[in-house]
PDB file of N, CA and C in Angstrom:
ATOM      1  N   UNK A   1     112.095 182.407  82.666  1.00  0.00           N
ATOM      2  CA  UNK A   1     111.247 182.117  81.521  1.00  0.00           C
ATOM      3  C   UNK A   1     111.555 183.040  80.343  1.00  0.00           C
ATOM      4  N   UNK A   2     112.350 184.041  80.575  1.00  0.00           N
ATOM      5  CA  UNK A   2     112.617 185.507  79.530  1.00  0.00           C
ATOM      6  C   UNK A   2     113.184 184.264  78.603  1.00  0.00           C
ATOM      7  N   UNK A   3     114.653 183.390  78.954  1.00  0.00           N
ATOM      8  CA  UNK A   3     115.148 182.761  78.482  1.00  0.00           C
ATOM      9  C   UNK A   3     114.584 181.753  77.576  1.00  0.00           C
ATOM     10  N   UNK A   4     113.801 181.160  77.446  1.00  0.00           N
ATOM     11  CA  UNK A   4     112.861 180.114  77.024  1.00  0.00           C
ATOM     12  C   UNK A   4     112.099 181.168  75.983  1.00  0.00           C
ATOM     13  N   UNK A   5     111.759 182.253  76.635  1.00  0.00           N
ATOM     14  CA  UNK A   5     110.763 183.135  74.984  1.00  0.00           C
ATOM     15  C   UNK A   5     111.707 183.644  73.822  1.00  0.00           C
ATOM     16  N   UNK A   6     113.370 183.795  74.429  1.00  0.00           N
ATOM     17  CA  UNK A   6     114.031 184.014  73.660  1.00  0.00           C
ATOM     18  C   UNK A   6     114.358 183.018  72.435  1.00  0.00           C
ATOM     19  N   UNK A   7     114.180 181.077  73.134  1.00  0.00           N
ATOM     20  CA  UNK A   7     114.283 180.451  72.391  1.00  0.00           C
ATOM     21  C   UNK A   7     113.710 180.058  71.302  1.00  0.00           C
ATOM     22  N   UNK A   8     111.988 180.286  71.422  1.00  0.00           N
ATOM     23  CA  UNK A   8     111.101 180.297  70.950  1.00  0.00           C
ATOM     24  C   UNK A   8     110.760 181.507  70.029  1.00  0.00           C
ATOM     25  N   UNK A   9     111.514 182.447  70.542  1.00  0.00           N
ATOM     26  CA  UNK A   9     111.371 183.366  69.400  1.00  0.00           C
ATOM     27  C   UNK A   9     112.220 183.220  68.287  1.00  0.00           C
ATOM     28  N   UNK A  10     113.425 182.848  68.190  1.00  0.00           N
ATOM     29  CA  UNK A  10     114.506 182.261  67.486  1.00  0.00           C
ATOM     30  C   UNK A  10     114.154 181.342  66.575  1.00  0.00           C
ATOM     31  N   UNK A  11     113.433 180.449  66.964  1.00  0.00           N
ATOM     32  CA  UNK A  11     113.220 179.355  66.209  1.00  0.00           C
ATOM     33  C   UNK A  11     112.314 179.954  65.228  1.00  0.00           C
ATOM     34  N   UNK A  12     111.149 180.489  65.995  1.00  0.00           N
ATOM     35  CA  UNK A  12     109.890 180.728  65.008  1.00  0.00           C
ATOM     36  C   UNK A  12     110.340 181.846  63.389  1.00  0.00           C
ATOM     37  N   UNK A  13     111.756 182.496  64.204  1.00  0.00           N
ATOM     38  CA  UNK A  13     111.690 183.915  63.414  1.00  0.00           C
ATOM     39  C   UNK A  13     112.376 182.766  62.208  1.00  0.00           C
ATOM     40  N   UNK A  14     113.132 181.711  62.205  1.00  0.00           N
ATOM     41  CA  UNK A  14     113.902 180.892  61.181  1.00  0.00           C
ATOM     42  C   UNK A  14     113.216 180.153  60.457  1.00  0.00           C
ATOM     43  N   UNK A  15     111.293 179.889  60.345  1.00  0.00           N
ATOM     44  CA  UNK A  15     110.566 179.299  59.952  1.00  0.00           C
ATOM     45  C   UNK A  15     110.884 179.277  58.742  1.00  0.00           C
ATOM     46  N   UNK A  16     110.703 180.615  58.046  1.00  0.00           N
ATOM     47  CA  UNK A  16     110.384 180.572  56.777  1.00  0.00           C
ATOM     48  C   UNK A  16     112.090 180.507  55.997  1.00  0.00           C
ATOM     49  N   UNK A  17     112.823 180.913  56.776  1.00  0.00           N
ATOM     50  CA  UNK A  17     114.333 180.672  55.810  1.00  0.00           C
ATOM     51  C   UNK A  17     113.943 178.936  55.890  1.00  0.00           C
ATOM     52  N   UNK A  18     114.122 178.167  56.499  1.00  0.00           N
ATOM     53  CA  UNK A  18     114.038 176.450  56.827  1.00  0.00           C
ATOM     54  C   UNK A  18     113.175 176.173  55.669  1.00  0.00           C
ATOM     55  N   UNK A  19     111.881 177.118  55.315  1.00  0.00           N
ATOM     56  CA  UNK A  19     110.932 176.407  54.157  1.00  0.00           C
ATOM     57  C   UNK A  19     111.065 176.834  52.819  1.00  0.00           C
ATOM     58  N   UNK A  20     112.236 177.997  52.399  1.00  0.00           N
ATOM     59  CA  UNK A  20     112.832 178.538  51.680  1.00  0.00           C
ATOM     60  C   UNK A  20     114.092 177.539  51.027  1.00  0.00           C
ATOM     61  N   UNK A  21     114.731 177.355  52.391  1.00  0.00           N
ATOM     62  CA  UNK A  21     115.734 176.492  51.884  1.00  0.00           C
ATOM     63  C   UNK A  21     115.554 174.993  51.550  1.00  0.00           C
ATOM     64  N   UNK A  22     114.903 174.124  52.388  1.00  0.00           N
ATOM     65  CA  UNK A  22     114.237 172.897  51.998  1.00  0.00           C
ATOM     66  C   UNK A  22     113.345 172.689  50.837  1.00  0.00           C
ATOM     67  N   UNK A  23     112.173 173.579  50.602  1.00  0.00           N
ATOM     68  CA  UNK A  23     111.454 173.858  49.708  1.00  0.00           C
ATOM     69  C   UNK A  23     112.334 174.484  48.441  1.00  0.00           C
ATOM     70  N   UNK A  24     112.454 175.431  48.325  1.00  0.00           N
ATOM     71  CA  UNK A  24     112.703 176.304  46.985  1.00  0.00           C
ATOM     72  C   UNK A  24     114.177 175.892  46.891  1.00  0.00           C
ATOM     73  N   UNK A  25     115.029 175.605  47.500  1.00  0.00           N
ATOM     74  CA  UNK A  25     116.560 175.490  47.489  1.00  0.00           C
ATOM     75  C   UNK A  25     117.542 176.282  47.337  1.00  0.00           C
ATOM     76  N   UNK A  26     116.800 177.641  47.908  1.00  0.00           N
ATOM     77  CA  UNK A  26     117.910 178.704  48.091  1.00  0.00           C
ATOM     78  C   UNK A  26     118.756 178.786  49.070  1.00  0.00           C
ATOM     79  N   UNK A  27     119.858 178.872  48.616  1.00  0.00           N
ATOM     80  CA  UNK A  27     120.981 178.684  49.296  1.00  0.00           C
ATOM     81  C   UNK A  27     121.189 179.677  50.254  1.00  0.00           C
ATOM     82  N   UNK A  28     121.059 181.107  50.119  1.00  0.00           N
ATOM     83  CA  UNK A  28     121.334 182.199  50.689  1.00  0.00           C
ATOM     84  C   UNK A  28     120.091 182.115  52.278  1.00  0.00           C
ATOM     85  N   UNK A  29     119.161 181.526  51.716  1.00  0.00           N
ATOM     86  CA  UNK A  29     118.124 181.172  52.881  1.00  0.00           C
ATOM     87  C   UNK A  29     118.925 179.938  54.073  1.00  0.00           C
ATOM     88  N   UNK A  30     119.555 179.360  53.449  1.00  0.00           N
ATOM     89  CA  UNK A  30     120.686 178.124  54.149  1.00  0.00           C
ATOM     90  C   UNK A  30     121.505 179.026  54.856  1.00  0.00           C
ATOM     91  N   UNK A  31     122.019 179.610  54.471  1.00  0.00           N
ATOM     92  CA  UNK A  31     123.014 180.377  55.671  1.00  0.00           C
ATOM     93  C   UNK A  31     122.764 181.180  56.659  1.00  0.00           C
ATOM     94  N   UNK A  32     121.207 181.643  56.685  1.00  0.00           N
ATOM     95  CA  UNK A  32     120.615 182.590  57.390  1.00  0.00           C
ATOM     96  C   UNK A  32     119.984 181.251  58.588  1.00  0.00           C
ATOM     97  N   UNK A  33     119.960 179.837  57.929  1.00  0.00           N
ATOM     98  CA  UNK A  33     119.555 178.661  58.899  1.00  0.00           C
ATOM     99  C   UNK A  33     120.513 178.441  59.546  1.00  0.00           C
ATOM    100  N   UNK A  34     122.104 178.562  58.909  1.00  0.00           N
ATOM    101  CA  UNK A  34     122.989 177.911  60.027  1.00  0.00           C
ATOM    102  C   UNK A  34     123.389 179.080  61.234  1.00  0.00           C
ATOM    103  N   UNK A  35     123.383 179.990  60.446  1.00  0.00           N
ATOM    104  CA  UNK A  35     123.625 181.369  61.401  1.00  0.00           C
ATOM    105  C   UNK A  35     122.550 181.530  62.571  1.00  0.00           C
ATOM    106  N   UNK A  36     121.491 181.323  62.613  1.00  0.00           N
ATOM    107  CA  UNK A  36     120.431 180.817  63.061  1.00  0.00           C
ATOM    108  C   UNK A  36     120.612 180.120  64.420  1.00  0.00           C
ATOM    109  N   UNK A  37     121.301 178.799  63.675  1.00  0.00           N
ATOM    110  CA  UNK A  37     121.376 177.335  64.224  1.00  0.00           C
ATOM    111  C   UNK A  37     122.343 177.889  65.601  1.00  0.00           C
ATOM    112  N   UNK A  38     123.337 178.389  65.080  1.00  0.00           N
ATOM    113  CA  UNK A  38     124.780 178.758  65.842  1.00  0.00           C
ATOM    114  C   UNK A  38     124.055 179.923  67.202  1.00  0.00           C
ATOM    115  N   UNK A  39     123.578 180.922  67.213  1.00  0.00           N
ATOM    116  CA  UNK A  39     122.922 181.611  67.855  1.00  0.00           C
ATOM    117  C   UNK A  39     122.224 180.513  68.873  1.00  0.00           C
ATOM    118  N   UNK A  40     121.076 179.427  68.126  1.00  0.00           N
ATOM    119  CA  UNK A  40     120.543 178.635  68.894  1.00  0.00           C
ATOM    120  C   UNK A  40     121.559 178.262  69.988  1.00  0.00           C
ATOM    121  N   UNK A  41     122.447 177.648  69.308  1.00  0.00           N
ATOM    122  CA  UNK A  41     123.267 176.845  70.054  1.00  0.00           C
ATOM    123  C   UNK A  41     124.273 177.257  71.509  1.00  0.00           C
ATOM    124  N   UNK A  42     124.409 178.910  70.905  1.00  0.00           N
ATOM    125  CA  UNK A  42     125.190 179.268  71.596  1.00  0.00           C
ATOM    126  C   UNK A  42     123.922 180.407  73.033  1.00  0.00           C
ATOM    127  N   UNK A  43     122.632 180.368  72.648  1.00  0.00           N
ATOM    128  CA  UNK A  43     121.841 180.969  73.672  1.00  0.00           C
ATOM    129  C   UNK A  43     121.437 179.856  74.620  1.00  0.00           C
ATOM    130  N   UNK A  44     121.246 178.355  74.090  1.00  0.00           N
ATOM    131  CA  UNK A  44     121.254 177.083  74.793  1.00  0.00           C
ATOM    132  C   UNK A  44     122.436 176.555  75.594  1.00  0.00           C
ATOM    133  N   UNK A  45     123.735 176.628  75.225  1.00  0.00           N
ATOM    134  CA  UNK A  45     124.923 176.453  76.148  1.00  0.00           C
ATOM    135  C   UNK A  45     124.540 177.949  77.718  1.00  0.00           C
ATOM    136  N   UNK A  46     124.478 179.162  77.123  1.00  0.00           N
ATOM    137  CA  UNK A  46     123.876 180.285  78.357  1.00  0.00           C
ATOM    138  C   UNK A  46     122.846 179.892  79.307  1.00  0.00           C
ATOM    139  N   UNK A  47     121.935 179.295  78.560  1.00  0.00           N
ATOM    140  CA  UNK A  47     120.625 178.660  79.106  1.00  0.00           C
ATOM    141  C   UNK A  47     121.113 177.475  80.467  1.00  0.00           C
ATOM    142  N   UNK A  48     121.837 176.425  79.794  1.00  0.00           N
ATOM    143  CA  UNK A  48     122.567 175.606  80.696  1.00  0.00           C
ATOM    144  C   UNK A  48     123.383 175.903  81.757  1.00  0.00           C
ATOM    145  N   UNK A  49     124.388 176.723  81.159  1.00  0.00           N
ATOM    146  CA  UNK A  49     125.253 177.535  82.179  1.00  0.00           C
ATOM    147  C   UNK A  49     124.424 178.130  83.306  1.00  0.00           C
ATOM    148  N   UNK A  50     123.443 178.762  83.097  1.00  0.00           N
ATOM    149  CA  UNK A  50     122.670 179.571  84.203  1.00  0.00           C
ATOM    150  C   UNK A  50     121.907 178.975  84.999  1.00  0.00           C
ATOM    151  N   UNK A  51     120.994 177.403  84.600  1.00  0.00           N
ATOM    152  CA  UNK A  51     120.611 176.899  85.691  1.00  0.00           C
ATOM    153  C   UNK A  51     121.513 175.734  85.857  1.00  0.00           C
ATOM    154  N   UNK A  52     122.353 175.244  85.827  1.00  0.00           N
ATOM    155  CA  UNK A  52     123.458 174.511  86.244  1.00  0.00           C
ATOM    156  C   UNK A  52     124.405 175.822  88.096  1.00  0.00           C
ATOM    157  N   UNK A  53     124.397 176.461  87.538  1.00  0.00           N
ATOM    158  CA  UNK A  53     124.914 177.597  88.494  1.00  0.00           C
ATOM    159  C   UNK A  53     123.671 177.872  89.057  1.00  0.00           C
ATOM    160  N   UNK A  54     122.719 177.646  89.445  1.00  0.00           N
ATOM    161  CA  UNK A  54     121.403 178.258  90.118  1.00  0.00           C
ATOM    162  C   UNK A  54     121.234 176.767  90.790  1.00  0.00           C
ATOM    163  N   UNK A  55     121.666 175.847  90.140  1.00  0.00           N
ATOM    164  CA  UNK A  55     121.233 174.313  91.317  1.00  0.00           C
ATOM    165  C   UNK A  55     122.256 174.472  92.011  1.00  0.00           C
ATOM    166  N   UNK A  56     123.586 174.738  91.486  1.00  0.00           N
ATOM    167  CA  UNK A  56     124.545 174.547  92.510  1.00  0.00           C
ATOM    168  C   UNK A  56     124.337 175.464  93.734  1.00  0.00           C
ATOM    169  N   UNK A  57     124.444 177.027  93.089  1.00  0.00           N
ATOM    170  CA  UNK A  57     123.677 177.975  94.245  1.00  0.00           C
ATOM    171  C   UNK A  57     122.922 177.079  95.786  1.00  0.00           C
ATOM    172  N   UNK A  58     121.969 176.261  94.817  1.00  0.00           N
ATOM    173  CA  UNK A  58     120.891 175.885  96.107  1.00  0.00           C
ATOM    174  C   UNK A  58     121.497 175.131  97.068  1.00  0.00           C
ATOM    175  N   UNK A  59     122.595 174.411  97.061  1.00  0.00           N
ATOM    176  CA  UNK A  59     123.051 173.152  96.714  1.00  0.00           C
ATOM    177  C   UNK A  59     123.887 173.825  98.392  1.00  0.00           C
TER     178      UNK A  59
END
């Protein structure tokens, strides 16, 4: 579950760049979203990896 608060913390901490950049249209707030995004992406591939290898474990 550490994994899952990590995700949730991620997202929440990118709130306000997302309403910065959509809203006001600062750009510099946009890159702090994709940088963001990429982190997401790459703590979600770990996420997979680890219980993909924990079913097989059982398996």
């Amino acid at each position: 579950m550490a994994r899952f608060d990590e995700v949730k913390n991620l997202v929440l901490s990118l709130e306000a760049d997302f309403d910065k950049f959509y809203s006001k249209g600062n750009q510099a707030a946009g890159t702090r979203v994709r940088k963001g995004m990429q982190e997401l992406k790459n703590l979600a591939q770990t996420i997979r990896s680890e219980v993909q290898n924990s079913k097989n474990d059982k398996e």
